[in-house]
Coordinates of C-alpha atoms and ligand atoms in Angstrom, one line a residue:
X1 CA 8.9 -34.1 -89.0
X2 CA 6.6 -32.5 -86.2
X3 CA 7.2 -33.9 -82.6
X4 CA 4.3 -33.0 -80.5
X5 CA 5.2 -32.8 -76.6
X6 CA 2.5 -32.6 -74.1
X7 CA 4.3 -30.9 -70.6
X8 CA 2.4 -32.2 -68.0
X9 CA 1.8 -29.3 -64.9
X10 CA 5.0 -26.8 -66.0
X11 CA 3.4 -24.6 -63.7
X12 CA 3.5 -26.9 -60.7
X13 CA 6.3 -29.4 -61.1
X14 CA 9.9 -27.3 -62.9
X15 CA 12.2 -28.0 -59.7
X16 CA 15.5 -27.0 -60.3
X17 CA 14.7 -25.6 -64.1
X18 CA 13.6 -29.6 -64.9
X19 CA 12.1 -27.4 -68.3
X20 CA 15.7 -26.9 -69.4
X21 CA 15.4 -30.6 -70.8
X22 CA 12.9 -29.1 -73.4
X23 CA 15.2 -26.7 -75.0
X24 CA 16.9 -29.6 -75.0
X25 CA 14.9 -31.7 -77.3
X26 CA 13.6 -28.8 -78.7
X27 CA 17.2 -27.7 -79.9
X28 CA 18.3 -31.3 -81.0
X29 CA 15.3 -31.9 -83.2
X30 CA 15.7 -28.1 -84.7
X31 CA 19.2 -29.7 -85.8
X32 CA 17.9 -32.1 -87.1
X33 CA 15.6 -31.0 -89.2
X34 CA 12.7 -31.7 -86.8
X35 CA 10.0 -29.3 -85.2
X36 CA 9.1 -29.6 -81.9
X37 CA 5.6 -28.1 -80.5
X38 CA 4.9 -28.6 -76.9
X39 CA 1.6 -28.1 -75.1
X40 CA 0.9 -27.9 -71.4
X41 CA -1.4 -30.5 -69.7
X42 CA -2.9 -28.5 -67.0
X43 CA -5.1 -29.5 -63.6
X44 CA -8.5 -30.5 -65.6
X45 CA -6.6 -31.1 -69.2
X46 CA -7.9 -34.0 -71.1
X47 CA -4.7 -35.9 -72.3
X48 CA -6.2 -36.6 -75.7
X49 CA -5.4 -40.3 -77.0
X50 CA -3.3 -40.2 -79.8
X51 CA -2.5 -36.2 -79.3
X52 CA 1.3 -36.5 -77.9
X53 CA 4.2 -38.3 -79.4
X54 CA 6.3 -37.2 -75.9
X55 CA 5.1 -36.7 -73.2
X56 CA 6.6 -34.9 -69.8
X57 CA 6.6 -33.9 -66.5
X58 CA 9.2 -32.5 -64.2
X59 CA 10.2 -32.5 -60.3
X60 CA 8.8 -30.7 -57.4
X61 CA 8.3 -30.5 -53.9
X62 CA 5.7 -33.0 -52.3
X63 CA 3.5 -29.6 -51.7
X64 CA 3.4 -29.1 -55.2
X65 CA 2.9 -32.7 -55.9
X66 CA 0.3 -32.9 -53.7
X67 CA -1.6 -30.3 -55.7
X68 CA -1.9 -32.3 -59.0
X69 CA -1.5 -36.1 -57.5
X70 CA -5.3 -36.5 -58.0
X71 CA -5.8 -34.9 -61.3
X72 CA -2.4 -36.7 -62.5
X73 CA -4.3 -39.9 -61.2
X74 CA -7.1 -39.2 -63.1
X75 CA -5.4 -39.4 -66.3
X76 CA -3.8 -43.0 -65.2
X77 CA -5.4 -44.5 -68.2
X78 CA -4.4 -42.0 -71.0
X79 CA -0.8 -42.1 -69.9
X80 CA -0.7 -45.8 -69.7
X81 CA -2.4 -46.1 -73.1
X82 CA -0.2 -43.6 -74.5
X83 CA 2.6 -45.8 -73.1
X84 CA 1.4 -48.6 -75.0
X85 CA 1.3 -47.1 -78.6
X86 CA 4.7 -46.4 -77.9
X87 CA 5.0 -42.4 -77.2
X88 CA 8.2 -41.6 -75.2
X89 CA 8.0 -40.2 -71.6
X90 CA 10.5 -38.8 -69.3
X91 CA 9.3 -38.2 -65.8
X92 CA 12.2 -36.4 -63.3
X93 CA 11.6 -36.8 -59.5
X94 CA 8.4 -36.1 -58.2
X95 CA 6.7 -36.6 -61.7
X96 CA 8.3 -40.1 -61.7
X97 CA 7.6 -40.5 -58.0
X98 CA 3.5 -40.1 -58.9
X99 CA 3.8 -42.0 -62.2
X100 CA 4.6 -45.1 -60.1
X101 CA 1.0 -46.3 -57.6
X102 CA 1.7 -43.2 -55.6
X103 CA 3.7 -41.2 -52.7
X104 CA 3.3 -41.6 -49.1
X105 CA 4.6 -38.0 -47.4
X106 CA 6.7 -37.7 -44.5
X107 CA 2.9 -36.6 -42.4
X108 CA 1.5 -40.2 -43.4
X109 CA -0.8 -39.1 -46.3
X110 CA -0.7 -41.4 -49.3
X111 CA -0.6 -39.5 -52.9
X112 CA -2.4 -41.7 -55.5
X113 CA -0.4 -42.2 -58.9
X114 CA -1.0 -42.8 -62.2
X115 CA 0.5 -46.3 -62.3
X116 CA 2.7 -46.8 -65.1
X117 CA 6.0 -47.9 -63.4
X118 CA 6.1 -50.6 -61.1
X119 CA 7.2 -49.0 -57.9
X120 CA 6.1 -47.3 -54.6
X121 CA 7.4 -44.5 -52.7
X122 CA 7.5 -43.4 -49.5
X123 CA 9.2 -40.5 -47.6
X124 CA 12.3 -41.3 -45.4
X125 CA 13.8 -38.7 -42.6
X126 CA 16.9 -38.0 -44.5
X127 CA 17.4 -36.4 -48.0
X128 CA 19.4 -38.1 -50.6
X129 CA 21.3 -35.2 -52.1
X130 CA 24.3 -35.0 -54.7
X131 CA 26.0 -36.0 -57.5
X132 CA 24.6 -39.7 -59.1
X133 CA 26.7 -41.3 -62.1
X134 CA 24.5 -44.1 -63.6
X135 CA 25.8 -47.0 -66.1
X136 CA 22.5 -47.1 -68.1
X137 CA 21.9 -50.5 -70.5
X138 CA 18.9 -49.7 -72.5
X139 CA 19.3 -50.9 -75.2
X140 CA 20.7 -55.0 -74.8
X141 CA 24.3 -54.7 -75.2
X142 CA 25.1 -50.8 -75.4
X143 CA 26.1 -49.6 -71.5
X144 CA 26.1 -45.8 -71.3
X145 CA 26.9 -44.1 -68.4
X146 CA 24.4 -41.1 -67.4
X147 CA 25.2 -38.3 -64.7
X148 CA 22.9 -36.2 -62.7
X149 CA 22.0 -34.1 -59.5
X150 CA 19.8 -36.3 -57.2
X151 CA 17.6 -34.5 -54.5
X152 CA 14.8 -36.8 -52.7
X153 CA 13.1 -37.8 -49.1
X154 CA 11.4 -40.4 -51.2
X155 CA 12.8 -43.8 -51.4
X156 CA 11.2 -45.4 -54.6
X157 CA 11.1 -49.5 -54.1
X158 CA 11.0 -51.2 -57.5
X159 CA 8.7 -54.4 -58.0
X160 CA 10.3 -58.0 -58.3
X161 CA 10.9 -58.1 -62.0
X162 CA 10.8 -54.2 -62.7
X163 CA 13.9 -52.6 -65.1
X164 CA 15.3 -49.7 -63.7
X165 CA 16.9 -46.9 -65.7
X166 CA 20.1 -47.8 -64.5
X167 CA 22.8 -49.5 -62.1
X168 CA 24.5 -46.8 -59.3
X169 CA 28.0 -46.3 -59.8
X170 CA 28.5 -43.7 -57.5
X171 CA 25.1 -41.8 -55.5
X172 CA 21.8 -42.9 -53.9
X173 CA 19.2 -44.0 -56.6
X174 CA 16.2 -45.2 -56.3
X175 CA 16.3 -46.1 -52.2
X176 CA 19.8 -45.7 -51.0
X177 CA 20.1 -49.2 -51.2
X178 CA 19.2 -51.8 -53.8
X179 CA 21.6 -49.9 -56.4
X180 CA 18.7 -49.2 -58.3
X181 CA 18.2 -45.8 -60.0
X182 CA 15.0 -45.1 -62.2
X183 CA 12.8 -47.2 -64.1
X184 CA 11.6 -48.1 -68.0
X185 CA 8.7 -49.2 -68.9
X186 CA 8.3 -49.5 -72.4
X187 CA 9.5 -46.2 -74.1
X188 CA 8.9 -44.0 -70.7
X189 CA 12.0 -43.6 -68.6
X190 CA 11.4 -42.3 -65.0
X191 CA 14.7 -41.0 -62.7
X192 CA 15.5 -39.1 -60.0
X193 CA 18.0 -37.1 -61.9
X194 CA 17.5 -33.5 -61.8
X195 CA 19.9 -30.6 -63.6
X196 CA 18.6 -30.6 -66.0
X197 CA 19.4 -34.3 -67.1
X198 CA 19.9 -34.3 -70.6
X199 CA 22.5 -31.0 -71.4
X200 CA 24.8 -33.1 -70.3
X201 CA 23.9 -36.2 -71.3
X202 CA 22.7 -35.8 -75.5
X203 CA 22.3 -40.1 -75.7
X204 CA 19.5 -39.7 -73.7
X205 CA 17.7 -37.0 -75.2
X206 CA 18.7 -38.7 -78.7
X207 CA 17.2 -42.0 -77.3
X208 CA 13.4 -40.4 -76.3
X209 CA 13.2 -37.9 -79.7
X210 CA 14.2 -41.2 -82.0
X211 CA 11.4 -43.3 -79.9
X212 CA 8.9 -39.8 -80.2
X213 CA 9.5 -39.4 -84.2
X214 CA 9.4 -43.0 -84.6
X215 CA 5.7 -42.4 -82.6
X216 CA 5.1 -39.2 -85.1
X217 CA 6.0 -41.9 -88.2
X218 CA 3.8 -44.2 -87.5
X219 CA 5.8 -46.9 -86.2
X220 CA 8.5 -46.5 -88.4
X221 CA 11.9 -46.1 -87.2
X222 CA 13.8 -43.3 -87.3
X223 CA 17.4 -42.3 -87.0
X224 CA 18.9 -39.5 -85.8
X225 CA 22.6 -38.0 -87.3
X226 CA 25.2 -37.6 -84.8
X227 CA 25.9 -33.7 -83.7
X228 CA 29.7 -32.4 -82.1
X229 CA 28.4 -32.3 -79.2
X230 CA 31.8 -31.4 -77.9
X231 CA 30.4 -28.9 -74.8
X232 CA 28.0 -31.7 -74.1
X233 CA 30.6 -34.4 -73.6
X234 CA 32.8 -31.7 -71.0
X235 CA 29.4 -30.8 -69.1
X236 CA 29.3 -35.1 -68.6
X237 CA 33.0 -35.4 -67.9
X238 CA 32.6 -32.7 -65.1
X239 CA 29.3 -34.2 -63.6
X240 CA 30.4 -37.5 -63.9
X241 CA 34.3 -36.2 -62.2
X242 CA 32.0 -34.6 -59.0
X243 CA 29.7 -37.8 -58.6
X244 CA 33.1 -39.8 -58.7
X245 CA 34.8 -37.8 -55.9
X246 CA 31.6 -38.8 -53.4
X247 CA 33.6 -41.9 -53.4
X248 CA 31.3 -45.0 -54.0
X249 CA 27.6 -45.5 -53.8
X250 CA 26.0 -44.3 -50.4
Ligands
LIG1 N1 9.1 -34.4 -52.9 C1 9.8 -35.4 -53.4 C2 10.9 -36.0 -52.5 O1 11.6 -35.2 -51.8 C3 10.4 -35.0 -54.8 C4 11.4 -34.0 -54.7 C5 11.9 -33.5 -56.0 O2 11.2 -33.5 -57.1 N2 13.1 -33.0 -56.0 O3 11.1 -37.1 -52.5

């Protein structure tokens, strides 16, 4: 099958090589059996409805972010519609910062978002930097642990009610404080997690292509076969070691 992935701003929001996580689901799908096109949605883009069965969008500084806030805002509706017919989204860092209502900068200006996750974010006077290990229960009943890189000024309050991505075992999350990292809404999954996320952690990336074919079938579900994925599991186990030695969430 053809998975269609629309990459919002590449140009604007790739912090820390956040495109890696394309190769990524580009590789895993080629495994598969699958293809994977991907299109960029550029400042001025039309996000056509019904054009993208994943859609994606990277981190980036808050200059950068300030760049495409509005134009990102003005395609609230098509992402939250897209949302709603079920296409998978994963949004890293400043992309899931302005997916939520919007960004208020260290200098006091407020970014508008597109508001699809249930959160706010504003800038603290610290950075929240380092190694994050996450026990992640998406599905009910199957924990999975995820490990990352986290680096943020924003601290990203979750609504009463909202499901984050995951619990913090060890690292900062969402706010430093609520033990709150990320948040799901439907098949989009918003994080913090830079590294790129999903080398070392193939569940995910399995996880958003099944939920994108099942998008490209029509509804129908669709599973993927297991791979090795024996460098995969080391790249966790060492991720997951360094997030461990911080010692506890902080
Ligand atoms: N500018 C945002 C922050 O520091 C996002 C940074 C990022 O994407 N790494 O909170």
């Amino acid at each position: 099958m053809r998975i269609r992935v629309g990459h919002l701003y590449p140009a604007y929001l790739n912090i820390y090589a956040d495109r890696g996580n394309i190769a990524v689901f580009d590789r895993r799908a080629a495994l598969r059996g699958h293809e994977l096109v991907v299109v960029s949605i550029d400042l001025g883009d039309e996000l056509e409805p019904g054009a993208h069965d994943l859609l994606y969008v990277g981190g980036g500084q808050d200059r950068e972010q300030a760049l495409i806030a509005p134009d990102l805002a003005g395609k609230a509706h098509a992402v939250r519609a897209a949302v709603d017919d079920g296409v998978a989204v994963l949004a890293v860092c400043g992309g899931y910062q302005l997916l939520g209502r919007g960004y208020r900068g260290r200098d006091g200006s407020f970014m508008p978002g597109a508001g699809l996750f249930p959160h706010e974010t504003v800038a603290g006077e610290t950075r929240m930097i380092g190694d994050v290990l996450l026990r992640c229960e998406l599905d009910p009943g199957v924990r999975r642990p995820l490990a990352g890189f986290e680096n943020h000024a924003g601290r990203t309050l979750l609504d009463p009610g909202a499901h984050p991505l995951g619990r913090v075992v060890h690292g900062f999350g969402n706010d430093g404080s609520s033990g709150f990292e990320g948040c799901v809404v439907g098949n989009a999954l918003g994080t913090y997690l830079h590294g790129p996320l999903l080398p070392r952690n193939p569940w995910l990336a399995d996880w958003l292509l099944e939920r994108a074919l099942a998008h490209a079938a029509g509804g129908r579900a669709v599973r993927l076969d297991p791979l090795p994925d024996e460098l995969e599991a080391e790249a966790f186990r060492i991720a997951a070691g360094r997030a461990r030695a911080r010692g506890g969430r902080r």
